[in-house]
Amino acid sequence: MEEWAFPTRYDQDYLPDPDSPYWFPVRETMDPAERDAAVLVRLREVMEYAYANSTFYKDKWDGAGLKPADITSFEAFEQVPVVTKAEMRESQANHPPFGDYTCVDRSEIHHIHGTSGTTGAPTAFALGRRDWEVIADNQARILWGMGVRPGDTVFVAALFSLYLGSWGAMTAAERLRCNVLPFGAGAHGMTARAVNWLARIKPAAFYATPSYALRLAEVAEKEKIDPREFGLKVMFFSGEPGASVPSVRKAIEDSFGATVIDCGTMAEMTPFMSASATAGTPDGMLLWQDIVWHEVCDPDTFRTVPYGSEGTPVYTHLERTSQPMIRLASNDLTRWVLEDNPCGRTYPKLPDGVYGRIDDMIHIRGENVYPTEVDNYLRTVENYGGEHQIIVRRTGSMDEMIVRAETTLPEGQRSDFEQNTGSGLQSFLGVRVTFESVDADTLERAEHKSRRVVDERTHR
Ligand code: 8LH
C-alpha cells in the first residue's frame, strides 16, 4: 500500500501519473478484505496513540474495561463506545479550550475552527500542523478522483470563517497544484459578484453547499447570465443533503452543465471528503476506508448493520494526530452497499448519500418524513418558485405538517397548482400535508446550509 504509515507524512511533491484515474492505485483498488486487515492494525495503532496521549480516551476506555491491545477484530472494535458531540462539549468545558481528547501540544496547532451555530456552546476544532498537511494530501487525492487536475481553477464559494468546508476544499486544491479562487460566501451582494467572477474566470471546479449553488443559478438568471457559460467541469458539494437528492442534483446539473459530486462527513472528521463520489462513480458517495474508517451502525447498539441496510454513520480517523476521533457518532442516516464501482475503486458506497440527521426526521402519525423528500418532490413540480418551508405543529397529540412553497404563478391562478401539488406531495410522502403557496422570491435563500424546517412544537 502506498505510503501507509502512522503517524502519516506524505511526500509533498508526489503527483500521480497524469493518465491515472487514481492517486494511489493500490490503496484505491485493492481487495477490500486485504485493506480491512491493514485498517484493523491501524485502528489499534491509533487507539494506542490516543490512549497514551489523551485522558479523555484513557478514562473512557478504562471505564468500558477495554484496552487498545484488545482490538484484534472488527467485532471487538464495534464494542468501543462511541464518542458523542455532547461528550466533546463537556470535555472542552472541563478542559478549555480544546478538551482532553486533544493529543498534541498547543504549539503544534496550526488552525482553529469551530461549530458555526449561533446557539449553544460552540465546539473548537484544533488541527495540528502535520494533520493539516495530511488533510490537504488526503483531499487532494479525492479531488483527483473527482477529475480535478493540477492547473485547474477551483472556485470556493463557501463561508471562510469557522466553517471547515471552505478551508478544507482550499487546502486540498492547493496541494493538488490547482489555482484557487477563495471567493467565500455570505456577505451582502456577494452572490451577484460571484456570478460575474465565475463568468470571467471560467473555473474548472466549484465548491459550495448545494443550496448555495441553486441560489447562485437564480441570481445568474437575474443577471441574465447562463450558468453554463461558466464552463464548469466538476461541482463538488458538502455540508447538507442535496447533491444526492435526485431532483436537486438534476436541477444543478441542468443549470450548470457540470458533473455533480457529493462529499462530506463532519467538520470534526476533517478530512471530511473521505466520503465522496468520483468522476467514474459520480452518484452516491464512496467511503475511502483507508483515510477514515466509516461504519454504518444501528443507532441504538452502534454495531455495524449489514451492507444493504440503513443506519447511522460512525467515523474513525486513521491519520489524524491532533484531535483523533475514534468512533464519533454522527447522528445522521444513510444506507451502505458493497458492490462493483464503475471507477474501479473497491470502497463501499452510500448510494443515496446521507439523507439527513436523525433529529431532523419529522414523525407524522407514525410515519417518518425527511425534509429532503419534500425538496426532492417540489423540484419536479412545474411552476415551483424554488424555495419552501416545512412547518411542524402539534395539535392535540398529533403532529401536523404544513408545506409552504413558492410558485411563479400569479395570485388568482394558483388553485390547480395548490391542489395538485398538495395531493401529489401527500401521496409521494405517504402522510397528510397541508399545502400553501406564496409568491416566488419571498422565502429566505440559504447562503450556507438551508434551514427549511420551522418546528413549532415545544417538545418532541
Ligand atoms: C451532509 C453532507 C452531505 C455534511 N450530505 N449531509 O461539509 C463537510 C463538513 C465540513 C461539514 O459540513 O461539517 P459540519 O458543519 O460539522 O456538519 C456536519 C453535518 O452536515 C453532518 O453531520 C451532516 O448532517 C451534514 N452533511 N455533508 C448530507 N454530503
PDB file of N, CA, C and O in Angstrom, residues 287-325:
ATOM      1  N   LEU A 287     -16.867   5.363   0.299  1.00  0.00           N
ATOM      2  CA  LEU A 287     -16.256   5.518   1.624  1.00  0.00           C
ATOM      3  C   LEU A 287     -14.784   5.149   1.501  1.00  0.00           C
ATOM      4  O   LEU A 287     -14.445   3.965   1.388  1.00  0.00           O
ATOM      5  N   TRP A 288     -13.933   6.153   1.474  1.00  0.00           N
ATOM      6  CA  TRP A 288     -12.494   5.949   1.274  1.00  0.00           C
ATOM      7  C   TRP A 288     -11.935   5.403   2.592  1.00  0.00           C
ATOM      8  O   TRP A 288     -11.409   6.146   3.430  1.00  0.00           O
ATOM      9  N   GLN A 289     -12.049   4.077   2.730  1.00  0.00           N
ATOM     10  CA  GLN A 289     -11.827   3.440   4.030  1.00  0.00           C
ATOM     11  C   GLN A 289     -10.392   3.460   4.520  1.00  0.00           C
ATOM     12  O   GLN A 289     -10.144   3.144   5.683  1.00  0.00           O
ATOM     13  N   ASP A 290      -9.444   3.781   3.671  1.00  0.00           N
ATOM     14  CA  ASP A 290      -8.053   3.834   4.142  1.00  0.00           C
ATOM     15  C   ASP A 290      -7.689   5.244   4.621  1.00  0.00           C
ATOM     16  O   ASP A 290      -6.556   5.477   5.044  1.00  0.00           O
ATOM     17  N   ILE A 291      -8.634   6.183   4.558  1.00  0.00           N
ATOM     18  CA  ILE A 291      -8.374   7.548   5.061  1.00  0.00           C
ATOM     19  C   ILE A 291      -9.108   7.734   6.385  1.00  0.00           C
ATOM     20  O   ILE A 291      -8.539   8.213   7.368  1.00  0.00           O
ATOM     21  N   VAL A 292     -10.383   7.395   6.376  1.00  0.00           N
ATOM     22  CA  VAL A 292     -11.216   7.416   7.588  1.00  0.00           C
ATOM     23  C   VAL A 292     -11.974   6.098   7.571  1.00  0.00           C
ATOM     24  O   VAL A 292     -12.419   5.647   6.508  1.00  0.00           O
ATOM     25  N   TRP A 293     -12.096   5.469   8.716  1.00  0.00           N
ATOM     26  CA  TRP A 293     -12.864   4.221   8.774  1.00  0.00           C
ATOM     27  C   TRP A 293     -14.328   4.568   9.035  1.00  0.00           C
ATOM     28  O   TRP A 293     -14.662   5.174  10.052  1.00  0.00           O
ATOM     29  N   HIS A 294     -15.168   4.239   8.041  1.00  0.00           N
ATOM     30  CA  HIS A 294     -16.587   4.571   8.141  1.00  0.00           C
ATOM     31  C   HIS A 294     -17.356   3.301   8.469  1.00  0.00           C
ATOM     32  O   HIS A 294     -17.204   2.300   7.763  1.00  0.00           O
ATOM     33  N   GLU A 295     -18.168   3.373   9.503  1.00  0.00           N
ATOM     34  CA  GLU A 295     -19.079   2.265   9.795  1.00  0.00           C
ATOM     35  C   GLU A 295     -20.505   2.803   9.665  1.00  0.00           C
ATOM     36  O   GLU A 295     -20.755   3.958   9.993  1.00  0.00           O
ATOM     37  N   VAL A 296     -21.427   1.968   9.210  1.00  0.00           N
ATOM     38  CA  VAL A 296     -22.847   2.338   9.249  1.00  0.00           C
ATOM     39  C   VAL A 296     -23.480   1.424  10.293  1.00  0.00           C
ATOM     40  O   VAL A 296     -23.410   0.193  10.177  1.00  0.00           O
ATOM     41  N   CYS A 297     -24.020   2.048  11.329  1.00  0.00           N
ATOM     42  CA  CYS A 297     -24.385   1.288  12.530  1.00  0.00           C
ATOM     43  C   CYS A 297     -25.852   1.416  12.896  1.00  0.00           C
ATOM     44  O   CYS A 297     -26.508   2.406  12.554  1.00  0.00           O
ATOM     45  N   ASP A 298     -26.296   0.446  13.658  1.00  0.00           N
ATOM     46  CA  ASP A 298     -27.609   0.545  14.295  1.00  0.00           C
ATOM     47  C   ASP A 298     -27.526   1.721  15.281  1.00  0.00           C
ATOM     48  O   ASP A 298     -26.605   1.768  16.104  1.00  0.00           O
ATOM     49  N   PRO A 299     -28.483   2.663  15.211  1.00  0.00           N
ATOM     50  CA  PRO A 299     -28.362   3.857  16.072  1.00  0.00           C
ATOM     51  C   PRO A 299     -28.549   3.575  17.565  1.00  0.00           C
ATOM     52  O   PRO A 299     -28.248   4.434  18.382  1.00  0.00           O
ATOM     53  N   ASP A 300     -29.008   2.380  17.929  1.00  0.00           N
ATOM     54  CA  ASP A 300     -29.136   2.061  19.360  1.00  0.00           C
ATOM     55  C   ASP A 300     -27.940   1.286  19.890  1.00  0.00           C
ATOM     56  O   ASP A 300     -27.441   1.562  20.969  1.00  0.00           O
ATOM     57  N   THR A 301     -27.467   0.326  19.089  1.00  0.00           N
ATOM     58  CA  THR A 301     -26.391  -0.539  19.606  1.00  0.00           C
ATOM     59  C   THR A 301     -25.007  -0.113  19.129  1.00  0.00           C
ATOM     60  O   THR A 301     -24.002  -0.548  19.670  1.00  0.00           O
ATOM     61  N   PHE A 302     -24.968   0.683  18.070  1.00  0.00           N
ATOM     62  CA  PHE A 302     -23.710   1.087  17.433  1.00  0.00           C
ATOM     63  C   PHE A 302     -22.867  -0.103  16.967  1.00  0.00           C
ATOM     64  O   PHE A 302     -21.645  -0.056  16.922  1.00  0.00           O
ATOM     65  N   ARG A 303     -23.560  -1.183  16.611  1.00  0.00           N
ATOM     66  CA  ARG A 303     -22.915  -2.286  15.881  1.00  0.00           C
ATOM     67  C   ARG A 303     -23.195  -2.058  14.409  1.00  0.00           C
ATOM     68  O   ARG A 303     -24.282  -1.556  14.073  1.00  0.00           O
ATOM     69  N   THR A 304     -22.264  -2.455  13.540  1.00  0.00           N
ATOM     70  CA  THR A 304     -22.487  -2.215  12.115  1.00  0.00           C
ATOM     71  C   THR A 304     -23.682  -3.022  11.609  1.00  0.00           C
ATOM     72  O   THR A 304     -23.928  -4.134  12.080  1.00  0.00           O
ATOM     73  N   VAL A 305     -24.400  -2.423  10.664  1.00  0.00           N
ATOM     74  CA  VAL A 305     -25.507  -3.141  10.025  1.00  0.00           C
ATOM     75  C   VAL A 305     -24.957  -3.782   8.750  1.00  0.00           C
ATOM     76  O   VAL A 305     -23.941  -3.319   8.215  1.00  0.00           O
ATOM     77  N   PRO A 306     -25.581  -4.859   8.260  1.00  0.00           N
ATOM     78  CA  PRO A 306     -25.061  -5.500   7.038  1.00  0.00           C
ATOM     79  C   PRO A 306     -25.163  -4.555   5.838  1.00  0.00           C
ATOM     80  O   PRO A 306     -26.025  -3.669   5.820  1.00  0.00           O
ATOM     81  N   TYR A 307     -24.300  -4.769   4.841  1.00  0.00           N
ATOM     82  CA  TYR A 307     -24.412  -3.998   3.599  1.00  0.00           C
ATOM     83  C   TYR A 307     -25.833  -4.166   3.064  1.00  0.00           C
ATOM     84  O   TYR A 307     -26.433  -5.233   3.184  1.00  0.00           O
ATOM     85  N   GLY A 308     -26.353  -3.094   2.494  1.00  0.00           N
ATOM     86  CA  GLY A 308     -27.734  -3.119   2.002  1.00  0.00           C
ATOM     87  C   GLY A 308     -28.684  -2.472   3.002  1.00  0.00           C
ATOM     88  O   GLY A 308     -29.800  -2.114   2.649  1.00  0.00           O
ATOM     89  N   SER A 309     -28.228  -2.319   4.260  1.00  0.00           N
ATOM     90  CA  SER A 309     -29.126  -1.803   5.302  1.00  0.00           C
ATOM     91  C   SER A 309     -28.856  -0.339   5.605  1.00  0.00           C
ATOM     92  O   SER A 309     -27.815   0.216   5.266  1.00  0.00           O
ATOM     93  N   GLU A 310     -29.841   0.215   6.326  1.00  0.00           N
ATOM     94  CA  GLU A 310     -29.769   1.621   6.727  1.00  0.00           C
ATOM     95  C   GLU A 310     -29.225   1.721   8.150  1.00  0.00           C
ATOM     96  O   GLU A 310     -29.447   0.830   8.965  1.00  0.00           O
ATOM     97  N   GLY A 311     -28.561   2.798   8.430  1.00  0.00           N
ATOM     98  CA  GLY A 311     -28.060   3.009   9.787  1.00  0.00           C
ATOM     99  C   GLY A 311     -27.445   4.386   9.909  1.00  0.00           C
ATOM    100  O   GLY A 311     -27.632   5.246   9.036  1.00  0.00           O
ATOM    101  N   THR A 312     -26.719   4.588  10.991  1.00  0.00           N
ATOM    102  CA  THR A 312     -26.104   5.892  11.220  1.00  0.00           C
ATOM    103  C   THR A 312     -24.583   5.789  11.062  1.00  0.00           C
ATOM    104  O   THR A 312     -23.977   4.849  11.573  1.00  0.00           O
ATOM    105  N   PRO A 313     -23.969   6.733  10.348  1.00  0.00           N
ATOM    106  CA  PRO A 313     -22.514   6.659  10.195  1.00  0.00           C
ATOM    107  C   PRO A 313     -21.775   6.907  11.519  1.00  0.00           C
ATOM    108  O   PRO A 313     -22.162   7.776  12.303  1.00  0.00           O
ATOM    109  N   VAL A 314     -20.742   6.115  11.722  1.00  0.00           N
ATOM    110  CA  VAL A 314     -19.830   6.275  12.863  1.00  0.00           C
ATOM    111  C   VAL A 314     -18.434   6.344  12.246  1.00  0.00           C
ATOM    112  O   VAL A 314     -18.083   5.498  11.414  1.00  0.00           O
ATOM    113  N   TYR A 315     -17.664   7.345  12.629  1.00  0.00           N
ATOM    114  CA  TYR A 315     -16.408   7.603  11.924  1.00  0.00           C
ATOM    115  C   TYR A 315     -15.188   7.471  12.832  1.00  0.00           C
ATOM    116  O   TYR A 315     -15.231   7.898  13.986  1.00  0.00           O
ATOM    117  N   THR A 316     -14.094   6.979  12.256  1.00  0.00           N
ATOM    118  CA  THR A 316     -12.825   6.903  12.988  1.00  0.00           C
ATOM    119  C   THR A 316     -11.681   7.398  12.106  1.00  0.00           C
ATOM    120  O   THR A 316     -11.503   6.914  10.981  1.00  0.00           O
ATOM    121  N   HIS A 317     -10.936   8.336  12.643  1.00  0.00           N
ATOM    122  CA  HIS A 317      -9.758   8.823  11.917  1.00  0.00           C
ATOM    123  C   HIS A 317      -8.683   7.749  11.854  1.00  0.00           C
ATOM    124  O   HIS A 317      -8.424   7.073  12.854  1.00  0.00           O
ATOM    125  N   LEU A 318      -8.005   7.659  10.731  1.00  0.00           N
ATOM    126  CA  LEU A 318      -6.872   6.735  10.622  1.00  0.00           C
ATOM    127  C   LEU A 318      -5.547   7.487  10.536  1.00  0.00           C
ATOM    128  O   LEU A 318      -4.492   6.881  10.632  1.00  0.00           O
ATOM    129  N   GLU A 319      -5.608   8.796  10.307  1.00  0.00           N
ATOM    130  CA  GLU A 319      -4.354   9.526  10.088  1.00  0.00           C
ATOM    131  C   GLU A 319      -4.233  10.796  10.915  1.00  0.00           C
ATOM    132  O   GLU A 319      -3.215  11.458  10.843  1.00  0.00           O
ATOM    133  N   ARG A 320      -5.256  11.157  11.678  1.00  0.00           N
ATOM    134  CA  ARG A 320      -5.177  12.395  12.456  1.00  0.00           C
ATOM    135  C   ARG A 320      -4.440  12.153  13.769  1.00  0.00           C
ATOM    136  O   ARG A 320      -4.629  11.121  14.422  1.00  0.00           O
ATOM    137  N   THR A 321      -3.624  13.126  14.165  1.00  0.00           N
ATOM    138  CA  THR A 321      -2.938  13.010  15.453  1.00  0.00           C
ATOM    139  C   THR A 321      -3.336  14.119  16.430  1.00  0.00           C
ATOM    140  O   THR A 321      -3.052  14.025  17.612  1.00  0.00           O
ATOM    141  N   SER A 322      -3.953  15.207  15.939  1.00  0.00           N
ATOM    142  CA  SER A 322      -4.251  16.326  16.849  1.00  0.00           C
ATOM    143  C   SER A 322      -5.526  16.079  17.658  1.00  0.00           C
ATOM    144  O   SER A 322      -5.486  16.084  18.879  1.00  0.00           O
ATOM    145  N   GLN A 323      -6.625  15.868  17.001  1.00  0.00           N
ATOM    146  CA  GLN A 323      -7.866  15.534  17.722  1.00  0.00           C
ATOM    147  C   GLN A 323      -8.447  14.290  17.068  1.00  0.00           C
ATOM    148  O   GLN A 323      -9.485  14.359  16.401  1.00  0.00           O
ATOM    149  N   PRO A 324      -7.785  13.151  17.233  1.00  0.00           N
ATOM    150  CA  PRO A 324      -8.307  11.961  16.547  1.00  0.00           C
ATOM    151  C   PRO A 324      -9.676  11.591  17.090  1.00  0.00           C
ATOM    152  O   PRO A 324      -9.891  11.567  18.299  1.00  0.00           O
ATOM    153  N   MET A 325     -10.601  11.357  16.186  1.00  0.00           N
ATOM    154  CA  MET A 325     -11.938  10.922  16.577  1.00  0.00           C
ATOM    155  C   MET A 325     -12.002   9.418  16.408  1.00  0.00           C
ATOM    156  O   MET A 325     -11.725   8.895  15.323  1.00  0.00           O
TER     157      MET A 325
END
